[in-house]
PDB file of N, CA and C in Angstrom:
ATOM      1  N   MET A   1      90.991 115.945  83.014  1.00 60.00           N
ATOM      2  CA  MET A   1      90.515 114.715  83.560  1.00 60.00           C
ATOM      3  C   MET A   1      90.986 113.533  82.730  1.00 60.00           C
ATOM      4  N   TYR A   2      90.966 113.656  81.394  1.00 67.00           N
ATOM      5  CA  TYR A   2      91.432 112.540  80.574  1.00 67.00           C
ATOM      6  C   TYR A   2      92.941 112.351  80.711  1.00 67.00           C
ATOM      7  N   ASP A   3      93.678 113.423  80.958  1.00 73.00           N
ATOM      8  CA  ASP A   3      95.116 113.275  81.212  1.00 73.00           C
ATOM      9  C   ASP A   3      95.341 112.485  82.496  1.00 73.00           C
ATOM     10  N   ALA A   4      94.556 112.795  83.530  1.00 73.00           N
ATOM     11  CA  ALA A   4      94.681 112.060  84.792  1.00 73.00           C
ATOM     12  C   ALA A   4      94.304 110.597  84.591  1.00 73.00           C
ATOM     13  N   ALA A   5      93.219 110.343  83.865  1.00 73.00           N
ATOM     14  CA  ALA A   5      92.810 108.955  83.603  1.00 73.00           C
ATOM     15  C   ALA A   5      93.899 108.212  82.842  1.00 73.00           C
ATOM     16  N   GLY A   6      94.531 108.877  81.875  1.00 74.00           N
ATOM     17  CA  GLY A   6      95.625 108.260  81.119  1.00 74.00           C
ATOM     18  C   GLY A   6      96.796 107.904  82.005  1.00 74.00           C
ATOM     19  N   LYS A   7      97.132 108.812  82.933  1.00 75.00           N
ATOM     20  CA  LYS A   7      98.232 108.552  83.872  1.00 75.00           C
ATOM     21  C   LYS A   7      97.870 107.382  84.785  1.00 75.00           C
ATOM     22  N   TYR A   8      96.667 107.393  85.310  1.00 75.00           N
ATOM     23  CA  TYR A   8      96.254 106.303  86.190  1.00 75.00           C
ATOM     24  C   TYR A   8      96.233 104.976  85.431  1.00 75.00           C
ATOM     25  N   GLY A   9      95.775 105.005  84.190  1.00 77.00           N
ATOM     26  CA  GLY A   9      95.800 103.793  83.371  1.00 77.00           C
ATOM     27  C   GLY A   9      97.209 103.258  83.219  1.00 77.00           C
ATOM     28  N   ARG A  10      98.148 104.153  82.926  1.00 81.00           N
ATOM     29  CA  ARG A  10      99.554 103.748  82.791  1.00 81.00           C
ATOM     30  C   ARG A  10     100.052 103.121  84.090  1.00 81.00           C
ATOM     31  N   ASP A  11      99.623 103.682  85.223  1.00 82.00           N
ATOM     32  CA  ASP A  11     100.065 103.174  86.521  1.00 82.00           C
ATOM     33  C   ASP A  11      99.603 101.739  86.791  1.00 82.00           C
ATOM     34  N   ILE A  12      98.538 101.299  86.099  1.00 80.00           N
ATOM     35  CA  ILE A  12      98.097  99.908  86.276  1.00 80.00           C
ATOM     36  C   ILE A  12      98.412  99.057  85.050  1.00 80.00           C
ATOM     37  N   GLY A  13      99.241  99.589  84.144  1.00 82.00           N
ATOM     38  CA  GLY A  13      99.701  98.804  83.002  1.00 82.00           C
ATOM     39  C   GLY A  13      98.844  98.899  81.754  1.00 82.00           C
ATOM     40  N   MET A  14      98.006  99.933  81.657  1.00 79.00           N
ATOM     41  CA  MET A  14      97.167 100.128  80.468  1.00 79.00           C
ATOM     42  C   MET A  14      97.658 101.354  79.707  1.00 79.00           C
ATOM     43  N   ASP A  15      97.657 101.279  78.399  1.00 82.00           N
ATOM     44  CA  ASP A  15      98.029 102.430  77.578  1.00 82.00           C
ATOM     45  C   ASP A  15      96.766 102.991  76.934  1.00 82.00           C
ATOM     46  N   LEU A  16      96.226 104.043  77.539  1.00 76.00           N
ATOM     47  CA  LEU A  16      95.005 104.645  77.026  1.00 76.00           C
ATOM     48  C   LEU A  16      95.270 105.589  75.861  1.00 76.00           C
ATOM     49  N   TYR A  17      96.527 105.722  75.480  1.00 80.00           N
ATOM     50  CA  TYR A  17      96.902 106.582  74.353  1.00 80.00           C
ATOM     51  C   TYR A  17      97.451 105.761  73.191  1.00 80.00           C
ATOM     52  N   ASN A  18      97.108 104.496  73.115  1.00 84.00           N
ATOM     53  CA  ASN A  18      97.709 103.629  72.101  1.00 84.00           C
ATOM     54  C   ASN A  18      97.323 103.998  70.679  1.00 84.00           C
ATOM     55  N   GLY A  19      96.216 104.696  70.478  1.00 85.00           N
ATOM     56  CA  GLY A  19      95.817 105.081  69.126  1.00 85.00           C
ATOM     57  C   GLY A  19      96.873 105.906  68.421  1.00 85.00           C
ATOM     58  N   LYS A  20      97.561 106.740  69.187  1.00 86.00           N
ATOM     59  CA  LYS A  20      98.605 107.597  68.617  1.00 86.00           C
ATOM     60  C   LYS A  20      99.847 106.801  68.231  1.00 86.00           C
ATOM     61  N   LYS A  21      99.947 105.594  68.730  1.00 92.00           N
ATOM     62  CA  LYS A  21     101.153 104.787  68.527  1.00 92.00           C
ATOM     63  C   LYS A  21     100.952 103.637  67.539  1.00 92.00           C
ATOM     64  N   LEU A  22      99.737 103.474  67.054  1.00 94.00           N
ATOM     65  CA  LEU A  22      99.426 102.290  66.248  1.00 94.00           C
ATOM     66  C   LEU A  22     100.262 102.173  64.984  1.00 94.00           C
ATOM     67  N   TYR A  23     100.514 103.280  64.307  1.00 95.00           N
ATOM     68  CA  TYR A  23     101.302 103.217  63.082  1.00 95.00           C
ATOM     69  C   TYR A  23     102.697 102.667  63.381  1.00 95.00           C
ATOM     70  N   SER A  24     103.331 103.182  64.426  1.00 96.00           N
ATOM     71  CA  SER A  24     104.667 102.695  64.798  1.00 96.00           C
ATOM     72  C   SER A  24     104.633 101.238  65.237  1.00 96.00           C
ATOM     73  N   ILE A  25     103.602 100.871  65.968  1.00 95.00           N
ATOM     74  CA  ILE A  25     103.482  99.483  66.421  1.00 95.00           C
ATOM     75  C   ILE A  25     103.355  98.536  65.228  1.00 95.00           C
ATOM     76  N   LEU A  26     102.492  98.878  64.277  1.00 97.00           N
ATOM     77  CA  LEU A  26     102.300  98.009  63.113  1.00 97.00           C
ATOM     78  C   LEU A  26     103.551  97.961  62.246  1.00 97.00           C
ATOM     79  N   ASN A  27     104.247  99.090  62.122  1.00 96.00           N
ATOM     80  CA  ASN A  27     105.523  99.085  61.404  1.00 96.00           C
ATOM     81  C   ASN A  27     106.535  98.194  62.113  1.00 96.00           C
ATOM     82  N   GLY A  28     106.557  98.281  63.436  1.00 97.00           N
ATOM     83  CA  GLY A  28     107.470  97.457  64.216  1.00 97.00           C
ATOM     84  C   GLY A  28     107.206  95.972  64.055  1.00 97.00           C
ATOM     85  N   LEU A  29     105.978  95.629  63.751  1.00 97.00           N
ATOM     86  CA  LEU A  29     105.617  94.231  63.496  1.00 97.00           C
ATOM     87  C   LEU A  29     105.875  93.831  62.048  1.00 97.00           C
ATOM     88  N   ARG A  30     106.436  94.758  61.288  1.00 97.00           N
ATOM     89  CA  ARG A  30     106.792  94.564  59.876  1.00 97.00           C
ATOM     90  C   ARG A  30     105.581  94.262  58.992  1.00 97.00           C
ATOM     91  N   LEU A  31     104.471  94.906  59.316  1.00 98.00           N
ATOM     92  CA  LEU A  31     103.287  94.759  58.477  1.00 98.00           C
ATOM     93  C   LEU A  31     103.378  95.720  57.301  1.00 98.00           C
ATOM     94  N   GLY A  32     102.797  95.333  56.197  1.00 97.00           N
ATOM     95  CA  GLY A  32     102.752  96.192  55.019  1.00 97.00           C
ATOM     96  C   GLY A  32     101.352  96.738  54.807  1.00 97.00           C
ATOM     97  N   ASN A  33     101.224  97.625  53.861  1.00 98.00           N
ATOM     98  CA  ASN A  33      99.940  98.220  53.507  1.00 98.00           C
ATOM     99  C   ASN A  33      99.174  98.678  54.749  1.00 98.00           C
ATOM    100  N   ILE A  34      99.877  99.397  55.617  1.00 98.00           N
ATOM    101  CA  ILE A  34      99.273  99.875  56.861  1.00 98.00           C
ATOM    102  C   ILE A  34      98.265 100.973  56.539  1.00 98.00           C
ATOM    103  N   ARG A  35      97.138 100.874  57.191  1.00 97.00           N
ATOM    104  CA  ARG A  35      96.084 101.871  56.987  1.00 97.00           C
ATOM    105  C   ARG A  35      95.547 102.316  58.348  1.00 97.00           C
ATOM    106  N   LEU A  36      95.378 103.612  58.497  1.00 96.00           N
ATOM    107  CA  LEU A  36      94.755 104.171  59.691  1.00 96.00           C
ATOM    108  C   LEU A  36      93.508 104.924  59.257  1.00 96.00           C
ATOM    109  N   ASP A  37      92.404 104.596  59.855  1.00 96.00           N
ATOM    110  CA  ASP A  37      91.154 105.307  59.602  1.00 96.00           C
ATOM    111  C   ASP A  37      90.707 105.940  60.914  1.00 96.00           C
ATOM    112  N   TYR A  38      90.216 107.154  60.815  1.00 94.00           N
ATOM    113  CA  TYR A  38      89.794 107.903  61.993  1.00 94.00           C
ATOM    114  C   TYR A  38      88.274 107.956  62.017  1.00 94.00           C
ATOM    115  N   LEU A  39      87.714 107.360  63.032  1.00 94.00           N
ATOM    116  CA  LEU A  39      86.267 107.301  63.197  1.00 94.00           C
ATOM    117  C   LEU A  39      85.876 108.327  64.251  1.00 94.00           C
ATOM    118  N   ASN A  40      85.043 109.257  63.882  1.00 94.00           N
ATOM    119  CA  ASN A  40      84.632 110.298  64.816  1.00 94.00           C
ATOM    120  C   ASN A  40      83.242 110.015  65.361  1.00 94.00           C
ATOM    121  N   VAL A  41      83.183 109.915  66.665  1.00 94.00           N
ATOM    122  CA  VAL A  41      81.911 109.832  67.366  1.00 94.00           C
ATOM    123  C   VAL A  41      81.662 111.249  67.861  1.00 94.00           C
ATOM    124  N   ASP A  42      80.585 111.873  67.401  1.00 97.00           N
ATOM    125  CA  ASP A  42      80.310 113.235  67.858  1.00 97.00           C
ATOM    126  C   ASP A  42      78.817 113.431  68.071  1.00 97.00           C
ATOM    127  N   THR A  43      78.478 114.599  68.593  1.00 98.00           N
ATOM    128  CA  THR A  43      77.088 114.871  68.943  1.00 98.00           C
ATOM    129  C   THR A  43      76.248 115.300  67.747  1.00 98.00           C
ATOM    130  N   VAL A  44      76.857 115.440  66.575  1.00 97.00           N
ATOM    131  CA  VAL A  44      76.103 115.781  65.369  1.00 97.00           C
ATOM    132  C   VAL A  44      75.725 114.516  64.602  1.00 97.00           C
ATOM    133  N   ASN A  45      76.665 113.598  64.464  1.00 95.00           N
ATOM    134  CA  ASN A  45      76.466 112.413  63.626  1.00 95.00           C
ATOM    135  C   ASN A  45      76.226 111.128  64.412  1.00 95.00           C
ATOM    136  N   SER A  46      76.126 111.236  65.717  1.00 95.00           N
ATOM    137  CA  SER A  46      75.926 110.059  66.567  1.00 95.00           C
ATOM    138  C   SER A  46      74.759 110.324  67.511  1.00 95.00           C
ATOM    139  N   ASP A  47      74.178 109.273  68.009  1.00 97.00           N
ATOM    140  CA  ASP A  47      73.114 109.398  68.994  1.00 97.00           C
ATOM    141  C   ASP A  47      73.713 109.899  70.308  1.00 97.00           C
ATOM    142  N   ARG A  48      73.239 111.031  70.798  1.00 97.00           N
ATOM    143  CA  ARG A  48      73.791 111.628  72.024  1.00 97.00           C
ATOM    144  C   ARG A  48      73.704 110.680  73.218  1.00 97.00           C
ATOM    145  N   GLN A  49      72.606 109.946  73.322  1.00 97.00           N
ATOM    146  CA  GLN A  49      72.440 109.058  74.472  1.00 97.00           C
ATOM    147  C   GLN A  49      73.439 107.902  74.438  1.00 97.00           C
ATOM    148  N   ILE A  50      73.704 107.376  73.267  1.00 96.00           N
ATOM    149  CA  ILE A  50      74.697 106.302  73.146  1.00 96.00           C
ATOM    150  C   ILE A  50      76.089 106.846  73.451  1.00 96.00           C
ATOM    151  N   PHE A  51      76.398 108.038  72.930  1.00 97.00           N
ATOM    152  CA  PHE A  51      77.682 108.687  73.212  1.00 97.00           C
ATOM    153  C   PHE A  51      77.821 108.897  74.720  1.00 97.00           C
ATOM    154  N   ALA A  52      76.769 109.404  75.361  1.00 97.00           N
ATOM    155  CA  ALA A  52      76.809 109.640  76.804  1.00 97.00           C
ATOM    156  C   ALA A  52      77.006 108.336  77.567  1.00 97.00           C
ATOM    157  N   GLU A  53      76.373 107.275  77.121  1.00 97.00           N
ATOM    158  CA  GLU A  53      76.528 105.976  77.791  1.00 97.00           C
ATOM    159  C   GLU A  53      77.973 105.494  77.715  1.00 97.00           C
ATOM    160  N   MET A  54      78.625 105.737  76.596  1.00 95.00           N
ATOM    161  CA  MET A  54      80.043 105.381  76.454  1.00 95.00           C
ATOM    162  C   MET A  54      80.874 106.135  77.497  1.00 95.00           C
ATOM    163  N   ILE A  55      80.637 107.434  77.637  1.00 94.00           N
ATOM    164  CA  ILE A  55      81.394 108.241  78.594  1.00 94.00           C
ATOM    165  C   ILE A  55      81.065 107.816  80.025  1.00 94.00           C
ATOM    166  N   ARG A  56      79.797 107.486  80.304  1.00 95.00           N
ATOM    167  CA  ARG A  56      79.429 107.005  81.641  1.00 95.00           C
ATOM    168  C   ARG A  56      80.192 105.737  81.999  1.00 95.00           C
ATOM    169  N   SER A  57      80.363 104.846  81.019  1.00 93.00           N
ATOM    170  CA  SER A  57      81.101 103.605  81.306  1.00 93.00           C
ATOM    171  C   SER A  57      82.563 103.919  81.602  1.00 93.00           C
ATOM    172  N   TRP A  58      83.141 104.895  80.897  1.00 89.00           N
ATOM    173  CA  TRP A  58      84.526 105.288  81.175  1.00 89.00           C
ATOM    174  C   TRP A  58      84.615 105.937  82.553  1.00 89.00           C
ATOM    175  N   ARG A  59      83.608 106.746  82.902  1.00 92.00           N
ATOM    176  CA  ARG A  59      83.578 107.403  84.215  1.00 92.00           C
ATOM    177  C   ARG A  59      83.628 106.337  85.307  1.00 92.00           C
ATOM    178  N   HIS A  60      82.774 105.339  85.175  1.00 88.00           N
ATOM    179  CA  HIS A  60      82.728 104.266  86.169  1.00 88.00           C
ATOM    180  C   HIS A  60      84.062 103.515  86.216  1.00 88.00           C
ATOM    181  N   PHE A  61      84.587 103.159  85.049  1.00 86.00           N
ATOM    182  CA  PHE A  61      85.850 102.420  85.007  1.00 86.00           C
ATOM    183  C   PHE A  61      86.980 103.232  85.634  1.00 86.00           C
ATOM    184  N   SER A  62      87.080 104.507  85.266  1.00 83.00           N
ATOM    185  CA  SER A  62      88.173 105.338  85.784  1.00 83.00           C
ATOM    186  C   SER A  62      88.070 105.531  87.281  1.00 83.00           C
ATOM    187  N   ALA A  63      86.907 105.976  87.735  1.00 82.00           N
ATOM    188  CA  ALA A  63      86.766 106.299  89.153  1.00 82.00           C
ATOM    189  C   ALA A  63      86.707 105.052  90.024  1.00 82.00           C
ATOM    190  N   GLN A  64      85.984 104.039  89.585  1.00 84.00           N
ATOM    191  CA  GLN A  64      85.798 102.871  90.434  1.00 84.00           C
ATOM    192  C   GLN A  64      86.893 101.818  90.251  1.00 84.00           C
ATOM    193  N   THR A  65      87.065 101.314  89.054  1.00 85.00           N
ATOM    194  CA  THR A  65      88.020 100.225  88.836  1.00 85.00           C
ATOM    195  C   THR A  65      89.455 100.702  89.008  1.00 85.00           C
ATOM    196  N   ILE A  66      89.840 101.728  88.264  1.00 83.00           N
ATOM    197  CA  ILE A  66      91.212 102.243  88.393  1.00 83.00           C
ATOM    198  C   ILE A  66      91.406 102.830  89.782  1.00 83.00           C
ATOM    199  N   GLY A  67      90.395 103.561  90.265  1.00 83.00           N
ATOM    200  CA  GLY A  67      90.492 104.156  91.601  1.00 83.00           C
ATOM    201  C   GLY A  67      90.740 103.124  92.682  1.00 83.00           C
ATOM    202  N   ARG A  68      90.029 102.019  92.615  1.00 85.00           N
ATOM    203  CA  ARG A  68      90.206 100.944  93.604  1.00 85.00           C
ATOM    204  C   ARG A  68      91.583 100.310  93.460  1.00 85.00           C
ATOM    205  N   GLU A  69      91.982 100.028  92.215  1.00 83.00           N
ATOM    206  CA  GLU A  69      93.274  99.381  91.955  1.00 83.00           C
ATOM    207  C   GLU A  69      94.438 100.213  92.493  1.00 83.00           C
ATOM    208  N   LEU A  70      94.341 101.541  92.338  1.00 83.00           N
ATOM    209  CA  LEU A  70      95.434 102.421  92.768  1.00 83.00           C
ATOM    210  C   LEU A  70      95.230 102.985  94.168  1.00 83.00           C
ATOM    211  N   GLY A  71      94.097 102.701  94.777  1.00 87.00           N
ATOM    212  CA  GLY A  71      93.823 103.237  96.105  1.00 87.00           C
ATOM    213  C   GLY A  71      93.684 104.753  96.098  1.00 87.00           C
ATOM    214  N   LEU A  72      93.018 105.295  95.072  1.00 85.00           N
ATOM    215  CA  LEU A  72      92.845 106.746  94.978  1.00 85.00           C
ATOM    216  C   LEU A  72      91.975 107.253  96.120  1.00 85.00           C
ATOM    217  N   SER A  73      92.276 108.449  96.562  1.00 90.00           N
ATOM    218  CA  SER A  73      91.476 109.071  97.612  1.00 90.00           C
ATOM    219  C   SER A  73      90.099 109.429  97.064  1.00 90.00           C
ATOM    220  N   GLY A  74      89.167 109.657  97.966  1.00 90.00           N
ATOM    221  CA  GLY A  74      87.839 110.094  97.554  1.00 90.00           C
ATOM    222  C   GLY A  74      87.899 111.399  96.780  1.00 90.00           C
ATOM    223  N   GLU A  75      88.830 112.269  97.164  1.00 92.00           N
ATOM    224  CA  GLU A  75      88.987 113.553  96.470  1.00 92.00           C
ATOM    225  C   GLU A  75      89.452 113.343  95.027  1.00 92.00           C
ATOM    226  N   ALA A  76      90.429 112.456  94.834  1.00 88.00           N
ATOM    227  CA  ALA A  76      90.934 112.186  93.482  1.00 88.00           C
ATOM    228  C   ALA A  76      89.840 111.552  92.624  1.00 88.00           C
ATOM    229  N   LYS A  77      89.081 110.617  93.206  1.00 88.00           N
ATOM    230  CA  LYS A  77      87.966 110.010  92.469  1.00 88.00           C
ATOM    231  C   LYS A  77      86.928 111.068  92.111  1.00 88.00           C
ATOM    232  N   GLY A  78      86.672 111.973  93.046  1.00 91.00           N
ATOM    233  CA  GLY A  78      85.700 113.044  92.806  1.00 91.00           C
ATOM    234  C   GLY A  78      86.115 113.959  91.668  1.00 91.00           C
ATOM    235  N   ARG A  79      87.418 114.259  91.574  1.00 89.00           N
ATOM    236  CA  ARG A  79      87.907 115.093  90.466  1.00 89.00           C
ATOM    237  C   ARG A  79      87.703 114.383  89.130  1.00 89.00           C
ATOM    238  N   LEU A  80      88.013 113.093  89.102  1.00 87.00           N
ATOM    239  CA  LEU A  80      87.786 112.322  87.871  1.00 87.00           C
ATOM    240  C   LEU A  80      86.308 112.335  87.491  1.00 87.00           C
ATOM    241  N   GLU A  81      85.460 112.016  88.450  1.00 91.00           N
ATOM    242  CA  GLU A  81      84.025 111.980  88.173  1.00 91.00           C
ATOM    243  C   GLU A  81      83.515 113.344  87.728  1.00 91.00           C
ATOM    244  N   GLY A  82      84.017 114.410  88.347  1.00 93.00           N
ATOM    245  CA  GLY A  82      83.602 115.763  87.973  1.00 93.00           C
ATOM    246  C   GLY A  82      83.961 116.095  86.539  1.00 93.00           C
ATOM    247  N   GLY A  83      85.123 115.671  86.099  1.00 91.00           N
ATOM    248  CA  GLY A  83      85.529 115.903  84.712  1.00 91.00           C
ATOM    249  C   GLY A  83      84.646 115.156  83.733  1.00 91.00           C
ATOM    250  N   TYR A  84      84.365 113.901  84.049  1.00 92.00           N
ATOM    251  CA  TYR A  84      83.466 113.125  83.191  1.00 92.00           C
ATOM    252  C   TYR A  84      82.059 113.727  83.199  1.00 92.00           C
ATOM    253  N   ASP A  85      81.614 114.191  84.368  1.00 96.00           N
ATOM    254  CA  ASP A  85      80.283 114.794  84.457  1.00 96.00           C
ATOM    255  C   ASP A  85      80.184 116.047  83.591  1.00 96.00           C
ATOM    256  N   ALA A  86      81.246 116.854  83.554  1.00 96.00           N
ATOM    257  CA  ALA A  86      81.257 118.047  82.697  1.00 96.00           C
ATOM    258  C   ALA A  86      81.153 117.640  81.228  1.00 96.00           C
ATOM    259  N   HIS A  87      81.878 116.598  80.848  1.00 95.00           N
ATOM    260  CA  HIS A  87      81.812 116.106  79.476  1.00 95.00           C
ATOM    261  C   HIS A  87      80.392 115.619  79.169  1.00 95.00           C
ATOM    262  N   LEU A  88      79.800 114.905  80.103  1.00 98.00           N
ATOM    263  CA  LEU A  88      78.437 114.404  79.909  1.00 98.00           C
ATOM    264  C   LEU A  88      77.426 115.539  79.751  1.00 98.00           C
ATOM    265  N   ARG A  89      77.593 116.613  80.532  1.00 98.00           N
ATOM    266  CA  ARG A  89      76.673 117.753  80.393  1.00 98.00           C
ATOM    267  C   ARG A  89      76.755 118.348  78.993  1.00 98.00           C
ATOM    268  N   THR A  90      77.965 118.435  78.455  1.00 98.00           N
ATOM    269  CA  THR A  90      78.129 118.965  77.098  1.00 98.00           C
ATOM    270  C   THR A  90      77.439 118.064  76.082  1.00 98.00           C
ATOM    271  N   ILE A  91      77.640 116.773  76.213  1.00 98.00           N
ATOM    272  CA  ILE A  91      77.026 115.820  75.279  1.00 98.00           C
ATOM    273  C   ILE A  91      75.503 115.891  75.350  1.00 98.00           C
ATOM    274  N   GLN A  92      74.974 116.010  76.551  1.00 97.00           N
ATOM    275  CA  GLN A  92      73.529 115.950  76.729  1.00 97.00           C
ATOM    276  C   GLN A  92      72.820 117.277  76.467  1.00 97.00           C
ATOM    277  N   HIS A  93      73.560 118.374  76.417  1.00 98.00           N
ATOM    278  CA  HIS A  93      72.946 119.673  76.126  1.00 98.00           C
ATOM    279  C   HIS A  93      72.574 119.713  74.643  1.00 98.00           C
ATOM    280  N   PRO A  94      71.372 120.166  74.308  1.00 96.00           N
ATOM    281  CA  PRO A  94      70.951 120.143  72.903  1.00 96.00           C
ATOM    282  C   PRO A  94      71.860 120.932  71.954  1.00 96.00           C
ATOM    283  N   PHE A  95      72.562 121.940  72.479  1.00 97.00           N
ATOM    284  CA  PHE A  95      73.460 122.733  71.633  1.00 97.00           C
ATOM    285  C   PHE A  95      74.935 122.442  71.919  1.00 97.00           C
ATOM    286  N   GLY A  96      75.204 121.457  72.771  1.00 98.00           N
ATOM    287  CA  GLY A  96      76.582 121.109  73.101  1.00 98.00           C
ATOM    288  C   GLY A  96      77.225 120.306  71.977  1.00 98.00           C
ATOM    289  N   TYR A  97      78.524 120.494  71.818  1.00 98.00           N
ATOM    290  CA  TYR A  97      79.245 119.709  70.811  1.00 98.00           C
ATOM    291  C   TYR A  97      80.433 119.034  71.470  1.00 98.00           C
ATOM    292  N   SER A  98      80.593 117.766  71.176  1.00 97.00           N
ATOM    293  CA  SER A  98      81.739 117.003  71.647  1.00 97.00           C
ATOM    294  C   SER A  98      82.081 115.961  70.593  1.00 97.00           C
ATOM    295  N   LYS A  99      83.358 115.587  70.563  1.00 96.00           N
ATOM    296  CA  LYS A  99      83.815 114.595  69.586  1.00 96.00           C
ATOM    297  C   LYS A  99      84.847 113.690  70.249  1.00 96.00           C
ATOM    298  N   TRP A 100      84.794 112.424  69.905  1.00 93.00           N
ATOM    299  CA  TRP A 100      85.812 111.465  70.328  1.00 93.00           C
ATOM    300  C   TRP A 100      86.270 110.743  69.076  1.00 93.00           C
ATOM    301  N   THR A 101      87.584 110.749  68.850  1.00 91.00           N
ATOM    302  CA  THR A 101      88.129 110.097  67.665  1.00 91.00           C
ATOM    303  C   THR A 101      88.686 108.730  68.036  1.00 91.00           C
ATOM    304  N   VAL A 102      88.298 107.735  67.274  1.00 91.00           N
ATOM    305  CA  VAL A 102      88.781 106.372  67.446  1.00 91.00           C
ATOM    306  C   VAL A 102      89.648 106.040  66.237  1.00 91.00           C
ATOM    307  N   VAL A 103      90.830 105.488  66.490  1.00 93.00           N
ATOM    308  CA  VAL A 103      91.720 105.107  65.398  1.00 93.00           C
ATOM    309  C   VAL A 103      91.524 103.619  65.110  1.00 93.00           C
ATOM    310  N   ALA A 104      91.156 103.310  63.879  1.00 95.00           N
ATOM    311  CA  ALA A 104      91.039 101.920  63.426  1.00 95.00           C
ATOM    312  C   ALA A 104      92.244 101.649  62.532  1.00 95.00           C
ATOM    313  N   ALA A 105      93.051 100.672  62.909  1.00 96.00           N
ATOM    314  CA  ALA A 105      94.297 100.398  62.184  1.00 96.00           C
ATOM    315  C   ALA A 105      94.282  98.986  61.617  1.00 96.00           C
ATOM    316  N   SER A 106      94.925  98.847  60.465  1.00 97.00           N
ATOM    317  CA  SER A 106      95.051  97.519  59.863  1.00 97.00           C
ATOM    318  C   SER A 106      96.363  97.447  59.095  1.00 97.00           C
ATOM    319  N   GLY A 107      96.794  96.237  58.843  1.00 97.00           N
ATOM    320  CA  GLY A 107      98.005  96.005  58.065  1.00 97.00           C
ATOM    321  C   GLY A 107      98.009  94.573  57.560  1.00 97.00           C
ATOM    322  N   GLU A 108      98.913  94.295  56.627  1.00 98.00           N
ATOM    323  CA  GLU A 108      99.006  92.959  56.038  1.00 98.00           C
ATOM    324  C   GLU A 108     100.354  92.336  56.371  1.00 98.00           C
ATOM    325  N   LYS A 109     100.314  91.026  56.633  1.00 94.00           N
ATOM    326  CA  LYS A 109     101.567  90.291  56.820  1.00 94.00           C
ATOM    327  C   LYS A 109     102.342  90.325  55.522  1.00 94.00           C
ATOM    328  N   ARG A 110     103.634  90.488  55.617  1.00 86.00           N
ATOM    329  CA  ARG A 110     104.483  90.480  54.412  1.00 86.00           C
ATOM    330  C   ARG A 110     104.961  89.085  54.123  1.00 86.00           C
TER     331      ARG A 110
END
């Protein structure tokens, strides 16, 4: 589901995979002292309800906003929503584990 969301994002001009590219982007801007920090949001060290709310907002954005922009069929929207719903069930289950990594990048002008 996240692969499909990434493809749909690309189709409307958004790069949902930019975290993987940040080091190259900052180097391309000729920044020095580049630093990448990885922030993990997970069901052990984060509030499950807040984590779930984050995923719900992505579910809505992917299925509704991107879906409308690209004219996705009801079936395609349903597949996206189903994938997000599965992720939400894992987050909300007391023994479920899920993690989302956020890349925080910085650099200095030379």
